Each structure stands twice: as C-alpha cells, then as structure tokens.
C-alpha positions as a LaTeX table, in Angstrom:
\begin{tabular}{lrrr}
\hline
Residue & $x$ (\AA) & $y$ (\AA) & $z$ (\AA) \\
\hline
Met1 & 10.09 & 16.42 & $-10.56$ \\
Arg2 & 12.76 & 18.06 & $-12.71$ \\
Ser3 & 15.37 & 15.41 & $-11.87$ \\
Phe4 & 12.99 & 12.62 & $-12.84$ \\
Ile5 & 12.02 & 14.27 & $-16.13$ \\
Ala6 & 15.63 & 14.94 & $-17.07$ \\
Ser7 & 16.51 & 11.30 & $-16.50$ \\
Ser8 & 13.30 & 10.10 & $-18.12$ \\
Val9 & 14.06 & 11.91 & $-21.37$ \\
Leu10 & 17.17 & 9.80 & $-21.83$ \\
Leu11 & 15.78 & 6.58 & $-20.44$ \\
Gly12 & 12.66 & 6.81 & $-22.53$ \\
Leu13 & 14.72 & 6.37 & $-25.68$ \\
Ala14 & 15.68 & 2.90 & $-24.56$ \\
Ser15 & 12.36 & 1.56 & $-23.33$ \\
Ala16 & 13.31 & $-2.06$ & $-23.92$ \\
Ala17 & 16.57 & $-1.94$ & $-22.01$ \\
Ala18 & 17.41 & $-4.86$ & $-19.75$ \\
Val19 & 16.65 & $-4.48$ & $-16.04$ \\
Pro20 & 19.33 & $-5.41$ & $-13.51$ \\
Ala21 & 18.72 & $-8.52$ & $-11.44$ \\
Val22 & 17.36 & $-8.20$ & $-7.92$ \\
Glu23 & 19.95 & $-8.43$ & $-5.16$ \\
Pro24 & 20.77 & $-11.93$ & $-3.95$ \\
Arg25 & 18.27 & $-13.53$ & $-1.58$ \\
Thr26 & 20.71 & $-13.03$ & 1.28 \\
Tyr27 & 20.17 & $-9.24$ & 1.21 \\
Gly28 & 19.84 & $-7.98$ & 4.76 \\
His29 & 21.55 & $-11.01$ & 6.31 \\
Glu30 & 25.17 & $-10.12$ & 5.56 \\
His31 & 25.37 & $-8.52$ & 9.03 \\
Lys32 & 24.51 & $-10.01$ & 12.38 \\
Lys33 & 22.36 & $-7.03$ & 13.26 \\
Phe34 & 19.91 & $-5.11$ & 11.09 \\
Asn35 & 19.59 & $-1.51$ & 12.22 \\
Val36 & 15.99 & $-0.30$ & 11.93 \\
Gln37 & 15.85 & 3.46 & 11.47 \\
Val38 & 12.74 & 5.57 & 12.00 \\
Gly39 & 14.19 & 8.95 & 11.02 \\
Val40 & 12.88 & 12.30 & 12.18 \\
Arg41 & 9.22 & 12.07 & 11.17 \\
Pro42 & 7.90 & 10.21 & 14.24 \\
Tyr43 & 9.54 & 12.81 & 16.45 \\
Tyr44 & 7.95 & 15.60 & 14.42 \\
Leu45 & 4.52 & 14.03 & 14.91 \\
Val46 & 5.06 & 13.52 & 18.64 \\
Asp47 & 6.20 & 17.13 & 19.05 \\
Asn48 & 3.02 & 18.18 & 17.22 \\
Met49 & 0.72 & 16.30 & 19.64 \\
Asp50 & $-1.39$ & 17.92 & 22.35 \\
Glu51 & $-0.02$ & 17.50 & 25.85 \\
Gly52 & $-1.26$ & 14.39 & 27.62 \\
Pro53 & $-0.44$ & 10.82 & 28.67 \\
Leu54 & $-0.06$ & 9.49 & 25.12 \\
Lys55 & 2.42 & 12.17 & 24.16 \\
Lys56 & 4.43 & 11.51 & 27.35 \\
Lys57 & 4.46 & 7.78 & 26.61 \\
Leu58 & 5.66 & 8.28 & 23.05 \\
Glu59 & 8.27 & 10.80 & 24.18 \\
Ser60 & 9.59 & 8.24 & 26.68 \\
Cys61 & 10.45 & 5.88 & 23.82 \\
Ser62 & 12.49 & 8.40 & 21.84 \\
Glu63 & 15.91 & 6.88 & 22.51 \\
Gln64 & 15.09 & 3.19 & 22.51 \\
Glu65 & 16.40 & 0.70 & 19.97 \\
Phe66 & 13.82 & 0.07 & 17.25 \\
Lys67 & 13.07 & $-3.34$ & 15.78 \\
Thr68 & 11.07 & $-4.78$ & 12.91 \\
Ser69 & 7.38 & $-5.26$ & 13.77 \\
Glu70 & 4.68 & $-7.34$ & 12.08 \\
Phe71 & 2.16 & $-4.77$ & 13.30 \\
Val72 & 3.60 & $-2.64$ & 10.48 \\
Phe73 & 2.33 & $-3.48$ & 6.99 \\
Ser74 & 4.22 & $-1.56$ & 4.33 \\
His75 & 1.66 & $-0.05$ & 1.92 \\
Arg76 & 3.14 & $-0.04$ & $-1.63$ \\
Gly77 & 6.62 & 0.15 & $-0.11$ \\
Ala78 & 7.21 & 3.64 & 1.29 \\
Pro79 & 5.34 & 5.84 & $-1.21$ \\
Leu80 & 5.21 & 8.96 & 0.93 \\
Gln81 & 8.67 & 9.70 & $-0.49$ \\
Phe82 & 9.68 & 6.82 & $-2.81$ \\
Pro83 & 8.01 & 5.78 & $-6.10$ \\
Glu84 & 5.57 & 3.06 & $-5.09$ \\
His85 & 6.24 & $-0.63$ & $-5.71$ \\
Thr86 & 9.84 & $-0.01$ & $-6.72$ \\
Leu87 & 12.97 & $-1.63$ & $-5.36$ \\
Gly88 & 13.89 & 1.59 & $-3.55$ \\
Ala89 & 10.46 & 1.83 & $-1.92$ \\
Tyr90 & 10.70 & $-1.73$ & $-0.63$ \\
Lys91 & 14.22 & $-1.17$ & 0.70 \\
Ala92 & 13.01 & 1.94 & 2.52 \\
Ala93 & 10.12 & $-0.01$ & 4.07 \\
His94 & 12.51 & $-2.71$ & 5.23 \\
Arg95 & 14.87 & $-0.16$ & 6.76 \\
Gln96 & 11.94 & 1.50 & 8.54 \\
Gly97 & 10.94 & $-1.69$ & 10.31 \\
Ala98 & 7.99 & $-3.03$ & 8.32 \\
Gly99 & 7.56 & $-6.71$ & 9.13 \\
Val100 & 5.11 & $-7.31$ & 6.29 \\
Ile101 & 5.53 & $-5.81$ & 2.81 \\
Glu102 & 2.85 & $-5.38$ & 0.14 \\
Cys103 & 2.86 & $-6.04$ & $-3.59$ \\
Asp104 & $-0.33$ & $-5.03$ & $-5.38$ \\
Val105 & $-0.60$ & $-7.60$ & $-8.16$ \\
Ala106 & $-1.66$ & $-6.94$ & $-11.76$ \\
Phe107 & $-1.11$ & $-8.98$ & $-14.93$ \\
Thr108 & 0.65 & $-8.15$ & $-18.18$ \\
Lys109 & $-0.42$ & $-8.83$ & $-21.77$ \\
Asp110 & 1.40 & $-12.16$ & $-21.62$ \\
Lys111 & $-0.32$ & $-13.01$ & $-18.31$ \\
Gln112 & 2.65 & $-12.49$ & $-16.02$ \\
Leu113 & 2.20 & $-11.00$ & $-12.54$ \\
Val114 & 3.77 & $-7.69$ & $-11.58$ \\
Cys115 & 3.58 & $-5.17$ & $-8.74$ \\
Arg116 & 1.33 & $-2.19$ & $-9.54$ \\
His117 & $-1.32$ & $-0.53$ & $-7.43$ \\
Ala118 & $-3.80$ & $-0.64$ & $-10.30$ \\
Gln119 & $-3.81$ & $-2.45$ & $-13.61$ \\
Cys120 & $-4.15$ & 0.84 & $-15.45$ \\
Asp121 & $-1.95$ & 3.32 & $-13.58$ \\
Leu122 & 1.23 & 3.24 & $-15.66$ \\
His123 & 0.56 & 6.75 & $-16.98$ \\
Thr124 & 0.75 & 8.16 & $-13.43$ \\
Thr125 & 3.32 & 5.85 & $-11.78$ \\
Thr126 & 5.89 & 5.28 & $-14.55$ \\
Asn127 & 7.63 & 7.12 & $-17.37$ \\
Ile128 & 5.67 & 5.28 & $-20.08$ \\
Leu129 & 4.37 & 8.47 & $-21.70$ \\
Asn130 & 7.96 & 9.51 & $-22.36$ \\
Thr131 & 8.88 & 6.23 & $-24.07$ \\
Thr132 & 8.05 & 4.52 & $-27.34$ \\
Leu133 & 5.72 & 2.24 & $-25.37$ \\
Ala134 & 3.25 & 5.13 & $-25.08$ \\
Ala135 & 1.96 & 4.02 & $-28.47$ \\
Lys136 & 0.65 & 0.85 & $-26.82$ \\
Cys137 & $-1.45$ & 2.60 & $-24.16$ \\
Ser138 & $-5.17$ & 1.82 & $-24.11$ \\
Thr139 & $-5.91$ & 5.55 & $-24.35$ \\
Pro140 & $-3.22$ & 7.84 & $-25.81$ \\
Phe141 & $-2.19$ & 10.99 & $-24.00$ \\
Lys142 & $-4.51$ & 13.92 & $-24.64$ \\
Pro143 & $-3.29$ & 17.36 & $-23.55$ \\
Tyr144 & $-5.34$ & 19.89 & $-21.62$ \\
Ala145 & $-7.47$ & 21.96 & $-23.98$ \\
Asn146 & $-10.47$ & 24.26 & $-23.69$ \\
Gly147 & $-11.18$ & 23.43 & $-20.08$ \\
Thr148 & $-10.91$ & 19.65 & $-20.56$ \\
Ala149 & $-8.30$ & 18.00 & $-18.32$ \\
Ala150 & $-5.34$ & 16.16 & $-19.78$ \\
Ser151 & $-5.75$ & 12.38 & $-19.76$ \\
Ala152 & $-4.23$ & 9.02 & $-20.63$ \\
Lys153 & $-4.75$ & 5.36 & $-19.76$ \\
Cys154 & $-1.87$ & 2.93 & $-19.81$ \\
Cys155 & $-2.29$ & $-0.59$ & $-18.41$ \\
Thr156 & $-0.02$ & $-3.46$ & $-17.48$ \\
Ser157 & $-2.17$ & $-5.56$ & $-19.82$ \\
Asp158 & $-1.11$ & $-3.30$ & $-22.70$ \\
Leu159 & 2.49 & $-4.53$ & $-22.32$ \\
Thr160 & 4.46 & $-7.76$ & $-22.19$ \\
Leu161 & 6.51 & $-8.52$ & $-19.10$ \\
Thr162 & 9.71 & $-7.49$ & $-20.89$ \\
Glu163 & 8.17 & $-4.18$ & $-21.89$ \\
Phe164 & 6.85 & $-3.55$ & $-18.40$ \\
Thr165 & 10.21 & $-4.14$ & $-16.74$ \\
Ser166 & 11.88 & $-1.68$ & $-19.14$ \\
Leu167 & 9.93 & 1.22 & $-17.60$ \\
Cys168 & 11.04 & 3.47 & $-14.73$ \\
Gly169 & 8.94 & 4.20 & $-11.68$ \\
Lys170 & 7.97 & 7.72 & $-10.68$ \\
Met171 & 5.97 & 9.29 & $-7.87$ \\
Asp172 & 2.27 & 8.67 & $-8.41$ \\
Gly173 & 0.61 & 11.80 & $-9.70$ \\
Phe174 & $-0.35$ & 13.82 & $-12.76$ \\
Asn175 & $-0.98$ & 17.42 & $-13.76$ \\
Pro176 & $-4.48$ & 17.74 & $-15.25$ \\
Asn177 & $-3.43$ & 21.02 & $-16.87$ \\
Gly178 & $-0.51$ & 19.42 & $-18.71$ \\
Thr179 & $-0.21$ & 20.40 & $-22.35$ \\
Thr180 & 2.66 & 17.96 & $-23.02$ \\
Ala181 & 3.37 & 14.46 & $-21.81$ \\
Leu182 & 6.22 & 15.73 & $-19.64$ \\
Ser183 & 4.13 & 18.44 & $-17.99$ \\
Tyr184 & 1.31 & 15.91 & $-17.43$ \\
Met185 & 3.76 & 13.61 & $-15.63$ \\
Asp186 & 4.84 & 16.45 & $-13.33$ \\
Gly187 & 2.08 & 16.15 & $-10.70$ \\
Thr188 & 3.52 & 14.90 & $-7.42$ \\
Pro189 & 1.14 & 15.87 & $-4.54$ \\
Tyr190 & 2.20 & 18.68 & $-2.22$ \\
Phe191 & 2.91 & 16.42 & 0.77 \\
Arg192 & 5.19 & 14.00 & $-1.10$ \\
Thr193 & 8.52 & 14.54 & $-2.82$ \\
Asp194 & 10.52 & 13.68 & $-5.94$ \\
Leu195 & 13.77 & 13.62 & $-3.98$ \\
Tyr196 & 14.14 & 9.84 & $-4.34$ \\
Ala197 & 12.65 & 9.52 & $-7.84$ \\
Ser198 & 15.73 & 10.40 & $-9.88$ \\
Gly199 & 17.46 & 7.98 & $-12.22$ \\
Cys200 & 15.28 & 5.01 & $-13.11$ \\
Pro201 & 13.49 & 3.58 & $-10.05$ \\
Lys202 & 13.20 & $-0.14$ & $-10.73$ \\
Leu203 & 9.78 & $-1.72$ & $-11.14$ \\
Met204 & 9.11 & $-5.10$ & $-9.54$ \\
Thr205 & 7.58 & $-8.33$ & $-10.75$ \\
Leu206 & 5.78 & $-10.60$ & $-8.29$ \\
Asn207 & 8.67 & $-13.07$ & $-8.47$ \\
Ser208 & 11.35 & $-10.44$ & $-7.81$ \\
Tyr209 & 9.28 & $-9.10$ & $-4.90$ \\
Ile210 & 9.00 & $-12.58$ & $-3.38$ \\
Asp211 & 12.74 & $-13.15$ & $-3.72$ \\
Leu212 & 13.54 & $-9.79$ & $-2.16$ \\
Val213 & 11.21 & $-10.05$ & 0.84 \\
Asp214 & 12.08 & $-13.72$ & 1.39 \\
Gly215 & 15.74 & $-12.79$ & 1.42 \\
Trp216 & 15.05 & $-10.36$ & 4.22 \\
Gly217 & 13.17 & $-13.01$ & 6.20 \\
Leu218 & 10.03 & $-10.84$ & 6.28 \\
Lys219 & 6.39 & $-11.63$ & 5.49 \\
Phe220 & 4.18 & $-10.86$ & 2.51 \\
Thr221 & 0.82 & $-9.26$ & 1.82 \\
Pro222 & 0.11 & $-9.38$ & $-1.93$ \\
Glu223 & $-3.15$ & $-7.86$ & $-3.14$ \\
Leu224 & $-4.89$ & $-9.25$ & $-6.22$ \\
Lys225 & $-6.06$ & $-6.11$ & $-7.99$ \\
Ala226 & $-9.46$ & $-6.08$ & $-9.64$ \\
Pro227 & $-8.93$ & $-6.24$ & $-13.43$ \\
Glu228 & $-9.77$ & $-3.15$ & $-15.47$ \\
Val229 & $-10.22$ & $-5.18$ & $-18.64$ \\
Pro230 & $-13.04$ & $-7.64$ & $-19.40$ \\
Met231 & $-12.41$ & $-11.11$ & $-18.02$ \\
Pro232 & $-11.58$ & $-13.66$ & $-19.27$ \\
Phe233 & $-8.69$ & $-11.72$ & $-20.82$ \\
Asn234 & $-7.54$ & $-13.64$ & $-23.88$ \\
Gly235 & $-8.68$ & $-16.80$ & $-22.12$ \\
Tyr236 & $-7.26$ & $-15.76$ & $-18.73$ \\
Thr237 & $-9.95$ & $-16.22$ & $-16.08$ \\
Gln238 & $-10.32$ & $-14.52$ & $-12.72$ \\
Gln239 & $-9.96$ & $-17.91$ & $-11.03$ \\
Gln240 & $-6.68$ & $-18.64$ & $-12.82$ \\
Tyr241 & $-5.45$ & $-15.16$ & $-11.90$ \\
Ala242 & $-6.22$ & $-15.86$ & $-8.23$ \\
Gln243 & $-4.60$ & $-19.29$ & $-8.43$ \\
Asp244 & $-1.49$ & $-17.95$ & $-10.16$ \\
Leu245 & $-0.88$ & $-15.66$ & $-7.19$ \\
Val246 & $-0.91$ & $-18.66$ & $-4.86$ \\
Asn247 & 1.20 & $-20.71$ & $-7.25$ \\
Ala248 & 3.96 & $-18.09$ & $-7.24$ \\
Phe249 & 4.49 & $-18.54$ & $-3.50$ \\
Val250 & 4.16 & $-22.32$ & $-3.66$ \\
Ala251 & 6.77 & $-22.47$ & $-6.46$ \\
Lys252 & 9.23 & $-20.55$ & $-4.28$ \\
Lys253 & 8.46 & $-22.75$ & $-1.25$ \\
Val254 & 7.15 & $-19.87$ & 0.86 \\
Asp255 & 5.02 & $-21.19$ & 3.70 \\
Ala256 & 1.42 & $-19.98$ & 3.62 \\
Ser257 & 1.70 & $-18.77$ & 7.21 \\
Arg258 & 3.99 & $-15.98$ & 5.95 \\
Val259 & 1.49 & $-14.74$ & 3.37 \\
Trp260 & $-1.59$ & $-12.53$ & 3.82 \\
Leu261 & $-3.36$ & $-12.54$ & 0.46 \\
Gln262 & $-5.68$ & $-9.57$ & $-0.08$ \\
Ser263 & $-8.53$ & $-8.62$ & $-2.39$ \\
Phe264 & $-11.41$ & $-6.16$ & $-2.65$ \\
Val265 & $-13.31$ & $-8.84$ & $-4.57$ \\
Pro266 & $-15.19$ & $-11.20$ & $-2.21$ \\
Asp267 & $-15.14$ & $-14.04$ & $-4.76$ \\
Asp268 & $-11.33$ & $-14.00$ & $-4.67$ \\
Ile269 & $-11.41$ & $-14.50$ & $-0.90$ \\
Phe270 & $-13.94$ & $-17.31$ & $-1.17$ \\
Tyr271 & $-11.91$ & $-18.92$ & $-3.97$ \\
Trp272 & $-8.80$ & $-19.04$ & $-1.78$ \\
Ile273 & $-10.73$ & $-20.34$ & 1.23 \\
Lys274 & $-12.06$ & $-23.21$ & $-0.88$ \\
Asn275 & $-9.17$ & $-23.96$ & $-3.24$ \\
Ala276 & $-6.08$ & $-22.89$ & $-1.30$ \\
Pro277 & $-7.18$ & $-23.22$ & 2.35 \\
Ala278 & $-3.69$ & $-22.86$ & 3.81 \\
Phe279 & $-3.55$ & $-19.39$ & 2.24 \\
Gly280 & $-7.28$ & $-18.70$ & 2.48 \\
Lys281 & $-7.45$ & $-18.95$ & 6.25 \\
Gln282 & $-5.57$ & $-15.67$ & 6.56 \\
Ala283 & $-6.77$ & $-13.97$ & 3.39 \\
Val284 & $-7.67$ & $-10.32$ & 3.96 \\
Tyr285 & $-11.01$ & $-9.04$ & 2.66 \\
Leu286 & $-10.49$ & $-5.37$ & 1.77 \\
Asp287 & $-13.93$ & $-3.95$ & 2.47 \\
Glu288 & $-14.69$ & $-0.86$ & 0.39 \\
Arg289 & $-18.43$ & $-1.13$ & 0.98 \\
Val290 & $-17.98$ & 1.24 & 3.92 \\
Asp291 & $-17.38$ & 4.19 & 1.59 \\
Thr292 & $-21.05$ & 5.23 & 1.67 \\
Pro293 & $-23.36$ & 5.50 & 4.71 \\
Ala294 & $-25.71$ & 2.84 & 3.33 \\
Gly295 & $-22.79$ & 0.61 & 2.39 \\
Tyr296 & $-21.31$ & 1.00 & 5.88 \\
Leu297 & $-24.56$ & $-0.20$ & 7.47 \\
Asn298 & $-24.84$ & $-3.13$ & 5.06 \\
Ala299 & $-21.19$ & $-4.07$ & 5.57 \\
Thr300 & $-21.60$ & $-4.03$ & 9.34 \\
Ala301 & $-24.73$ & $-6.19$ & 9.16 \\
Ser302 & $-23.00$ & $-8.72$ & 6.87 \\
Ile303 & $-20.06$ & $-9.44$ & 9.16 \\
Pro304 & $-21.55$ & $-12.55$ & 10.85 \\
Asp305 & $-22.28$ & $-14.06$ & 7.41 \\
Leu306 & $-18.72$ & $-13.39$ & 6.24 \\
Ala307 & $-17.40$ & $-15.11$ & 9.35 \\
Ala308 & $-19.68$ & $-18.09$ & 8.70 \\
Arg309 & $-18.25$ & $-18.37$ & 5.18 \\
Gly310 & $-14.71$ & $-18.61$ & 6.52 \\
Val311 & $-13.46$ & $-15.03$ & 6.31 \\
Lys312 & $-11.01$ & $-14.41$ & 9.16 \\
Ile313 & $-9.63$ & $-10.91$ & 8.50 \\
Leu314 & $-11.39$ & $-7.72$ & 7.43 \\
Ala315 & $-9.60$ & $-4.58$ & 6.26 \\
Pro316 & $-11.68$ & $-1.44$ & 5.70 \\
Ala317 & $-10.25$ & 2.05 & 5.35 \\
Met318 & $-9.19$ & 3.20 & 8.79 \\
Phe319 & $-12.01$ & 5.77 & 9.11 \\
Ala320 & $-14.61$ & 2.97 & 9.26 \\
Leu321 & $-13.17$ & 1.60 & 12.50 \\
Thr322 & $-13.66$ & 4.73 & 14.60 \\
Lys323 & $-16.25$ & 7.35 & 15.44 \\
Val324 & $-16.57$ & 10.28 & 17.85 \\
Val325 & $-18.78$ & 10.15 & 20.96 \\
Asn326 & $-18.78$ & 13.10 & 23.39 \\
Asn327 & $-15.65$ & 14.48 & 21.71 \\
Glu328 & $-13.80$ & 11.19 & 22.22 \\
Ile329 & $-12.63$ & 8.80 & 19.49 \\
Val330 & $-14.02$ & 5.31 & 20.11 \\
Pro331 & $-14.47$ & 2.04 & 18.17 \\
Ser332 & $-17.17$ & 2.15 & 15.49 \\
Glu333 & $-20.15$ & $-0.18$ & 15.14 \\
Tyr334 & $-18.26$ & $-1.97$ & 12.35 \\
Ala335 & $-15.25$ & $-2.56$ & 14.61 \\
Val336 & $-17.43$ & $-3.83$ & 17.45 \\
Ala337 & $-19.31$ & $-6.19$ & 15.11 \\
Ala338 & $-16.08$ & $-7.60$ & 13.69 \\
Lys339 & $-14.66$ & $-8.32$ & 17.11 \\
Lys340 & $-17.94$ & $-9.87$ & 18.24 \\
Ala341 & $-17.76$ & $-12.23$ & 15.24 \\
Gly342 & $-14.18$ & $-13.18$ & 16.13 \\
Leu343 & $-12.61$ & $-11.51$ & 13.10 \\
Glu344 & $-9.25$ & $-9.78$ & 13.03 \\
Leu345 & $-8.93$ & $-6.27$ & 11.63 \\
Val346 & $-6.27$ & $-4.59$ & 9.54 \\
Ala347 & $-6.52$ & $-0.84$ & 8.84 \\
Trp348 & $-5.34$ & 1.28 & 5.91 \\
Ser349 & $-3.58$ & 3.58 & 5.24 \\
Phe350 & $-1.54$ & 5.64 & 7.68 \\
Glu351 & 0.44 & 8.56 & 6.19 \\
Arg352 & $-1.75$ & 8.76 & 3.08 \\
Ser353 & $-3.90$ & 11.73 & 3.99 \\
Gly354 & $-1.60$ & 14.71 & 3.72 \\
Trp355 & $-1.85$ & 17.41 & 6.38 \\
Leu356 & $-4.59$ & 16.87 & 8.95 \\
Gln357 & $-5.12$ & 20.60 & 9.28 \\
Ile358 & $-6.60$ & 20.49 & 5.78 \\
Glu359 & $-10.19$ & 19.27 & 6.22 \\
Gly360 & $-9.21$ & 17.16 & 9.21 \\
Gly361 & $-7.36$ & 14.62 & 7.05 \\
Gly362 & $-9.97$ & 13.99 & 4.35 \\
Tyr363 & $-11.04$ & 10.47 & 3.38 \\
Tyr364 & $-8.99$ & 8.51 & 5.92 \\
Tyr365 & $-10.18$ & 10.55 & 8.90 \\
Gln366 & $-13.71$ & 11.44 & 7.79 \\
Tyr367 & $-15.51$ & 9.97 & 10.83 \\
Val368 & $-13.22$ & 11.81 & 13.27 \\
Ala369 & $-12.45$ & 14.97 & 11.28 \\
Asn370 & $-14.12$ & 17.22 & 13.83 \\
Val371 & $-11.47$ & 16.26 & 16.44 \\
Thr372 & $-8.35$ & 15.98 & 14.26 \\
Tyr373 & $-6.70$ & 19.39 & 13.91 \\
Asn374 & $-2.98$ & 18.81 & 13.40 \\
Asp375 & $-0.59$ & 16.11 & 12.26 \\
Gly376 & 0.13 & 14.96 & 15.80 \\
Asp377 & $-3.47$ & 13.76 & 16.02 \\
Met378 & $-2.47$ & 10.93 & 13.69 \\
Tyr379 & $-0.93$ & 9.18 & 16.67 \\
Thr380 & $-4.09$ & 9.76 & 18.72 \\
Val381 & $-6.13$ & 7.94 & 16.07 \\
Leu382 & $-3.52$ & 5.17 & 15.76 \\
Asp383 & $-3.60$ & 4.68 & 19.52 \\
Val384 & $-7.38$ & 4.20 & 19.48 \\
Leu385 & $-7.08$ & 1.73 & 16.61 \\
Ala386 & $-4.35$ & $-0.23$ & 18.37 \\
Gln387 & $-5.56$ & $-0.14$ & 21.96 \\
Lys388 & $-9.36$ & 0.16 & 21.78 \\
Val389 & $-10.24$ & $-1.34$ & 18.41 \\
Gly390 & $-7.45$ & $-3.89$ & 18.68 \\
Ile391 & $-6.31$ & $-3.97$ & 15.06 \\
Lys392 & $-3.92$ & $-6.71$ & 13.98 \\
Ala393 & $-1.83$ & $-4.37$ & 11.84 \\
Met394 & $-1.72$ & $-0.98$ & 10.16 \\
Phe395 & $-0.78$ & $-0.33$ & 6.56 \\
Ser396 & 1.42 & 2.75 & 6.22 \\
Asp397 & 2.85 & 4.81 & 3.37 \\
Trp398 & 5.77 & 5.65 & 5.68 \\
Pro399 & 6.30 & 2.59 & 7.88 \\
Ala400 & 8.67 & 4.36 & 10.27 \\
Thr401 & 5.88 & 6.28 & 11.98 \\
Val402 & 3.98 & 3.09 & 12.81 \\
Thr403 & 7.21 & 1.27 & 13.71 \\
Tyr404 & 7.92 & 3.94 & 16.31 \\
Tyr405 & 4.48 & 3.49 & 17.88 \\
Ala406 & 4.62 & $-0.31$ & 17.67 \\
Asn407 & 8.00 & $-0.49$ & 19.40 \\
Cys408 & 6.93 & 1.96 & 22.07 \\
Phe409 & 3.91 & $-0.23$ & 22.94 \\
Gly410 & 5.55 & $-3.61$ & 22.39 \\
Leu411 & 3.51 & $-4.53$ & 19.32 \\
\hline
\end{tabular}
C-alpha cells in the first residue's frame, strides 16, 4: 500500500487532471497471434489438490497452449491483484484468457455511465479521500475514535464524469481503525496485493470499456448496479438508466449477441426482455435471494415462473449451485430446478474467497465448507460446477485459473 499512498499524495493535488485516451481499438490485433498466459497460480492450485483423477487430468494439461475461452467471465477485471475496473485490470484479464469481460455500471452526477462495482464505493476503490474531491462525498471521512470504526461514503453520483475520471484506482479495501484518510485507505485484504496499484491506475467509463473490449474482439457482460440514491435521481429514472446501458452498445454498433447484460434487480431484466429483446434474451438475472435459507427455497420454487416470463440465464453465488451428499459435492436443488426449466447458469465468483483453509472458503463455499480444506479444492468445486451442474460460464477475480481449467477440458 505504501507505493500507492506515496503516488496518491502527489496525484491528489491535481484531482481534475486530464486522463489519457484509451488505446486505439486495434489493441491486441497488431500481432497475428495473441499469447494467453496463465502464470503460476493454476499450477500452485493443482499441486495443492488431493491425489485423484481430476488432479491427473489437470496435470496432463500443464504444457499445452492456452487460448481465450468464453467460459471465462472476467469479474471486475482481475481484482485479485489489480485495482478493479481499471485499465490495468482489464488488460490482465485479457492476457489471462477471459473471453467475456465485465463492467459494473454506475452513473455520475451528470448521468454518465462509468465502471464501478457499487455506486458508493469510491472511498474504498479510489484515492478520492486524498484529493480535493473528498469535500463532495456524501458522507465525509470520520476517523476511528472511542471504539467506533472509521467511515466514509463517496459515490459516483457525487461527481461529474470529468471529476470521476480524474481519480486513481486502488485495491478495494479500508482500515476500520484508520485515524487519518491515508491510514483508512490502507486496507488491502491479506490475500490480495498492492504490487500493481502504484502510480495512478486508470478508471474506466462505460464507453472506454466498450472501445477497449471491442478492440480486442472479445465479448461484454455489463452489470447495471442498483442505485444507492433515491430514484428518480434529478429526473433520471431507473428505466432510462437501463435503456442508456443498451443505447451505449447500440451507438457503438456492438451486436447484442456479444453482450450479456446483468442485474440483481428483476425489473431491469424484465425491462430489457420487453423493450430491448435482442439484448434481453441473454440478460443475466443475478439472484441474491439465495443468501438466506428461506430465500434459497423461495428462489428455487420461483424458477419456472422466471422462465415463463422470458428469463434465460440465472446467476447465483456459486455456493447455491452445489451441496454435499455422502461426502460428495453434487448439484443443488436450485441447479437441478434451473436445468429442468431450460435455463442456463452462470456462477460467481472464483478466486474471491481467500484461503479455503480459513473456514472452508467462507461465503462462496458455504454449502460445501465441510469438504473444502485447502486451496486445491477450488478446482474440485469448479469441476462439479462445470461437469455436473453444467454452468455456462464462471466469473473469476483471477481469470487465469479458470482459463487453465477451461482449456484442459475444451470449454
């Protein structure tokens, strides 16, 4: 974190500085061959696996040539090691073989669309608290005091597009015990790194993301983030927000078949199905209802109705697609119901859990935590999702690990 803070101190003094233009749309096509690289992490995970047929299969693929795969959805770029939704994170995802790249979409004060995981996460994902723009945050920074955690709330809707693009990305995280803005910003989780967060990682607008990914010849999965401000926002309605996302791709002549729109809000999905059917037919309903036992049961029971209303793709957190029976990981009731209704499934998010030896992987592995003991078990779970559940794709914070698996199994 020290390198980021040192750079941020200087960059924060010029918060309205111009941002360099995105590389030309031909990026990635200057050479006849694009060399996908998976690095050492997949090999580390395979080495960490228990002995068995799956490990032998994955070991057999160690020296093959790796290629881009549409089974691999890049989640926020490559945020295991790069600041999320930055140019560097997207470049890393491309190099690691992701065939589909995500931009989480939020809107600015002047109703322009940008790539941020949440509308109000600028205080944890950018250097805003170390710039003059901190004065515009919805909730100013408050230092830790008397047992009360440090806090702040800075939203894309607090800033104009020009102000937003003047910020620098950083690794998502915060220090609740921070007594200064700089110490609050220094909170990168233990299993990530600040190695690639030096300088001023460039933030992305929706338009610059489209140009970049289109230039690579890859596909898109933009997620319309639920607003954290009352809607309509200065006359800006949820419907116009949903339509503006579609309009951005139409304006750049990107065929709808290359775009998987996403939302956690069912009305967004239904809006696209009705008003932008070319895009709506492969819109992805991100189903967070599964987060509670009662919600899981209700979500499973509702799947036939969703299918009847035109939903084609469901995407719950990966834990909801598996369960353990007789010490074996198998498809869950939710997964079985989705397949029975003819729906495709996308899972999220690989490489987001930290070490599996800590509580079996936490949130993302909660239904199989009693049989996940080490990091190599990540591939065991992925294999069940791919081969038994039959997922369409897997979101990953480090696409290379899924690329390795996908290439090994011809996905």
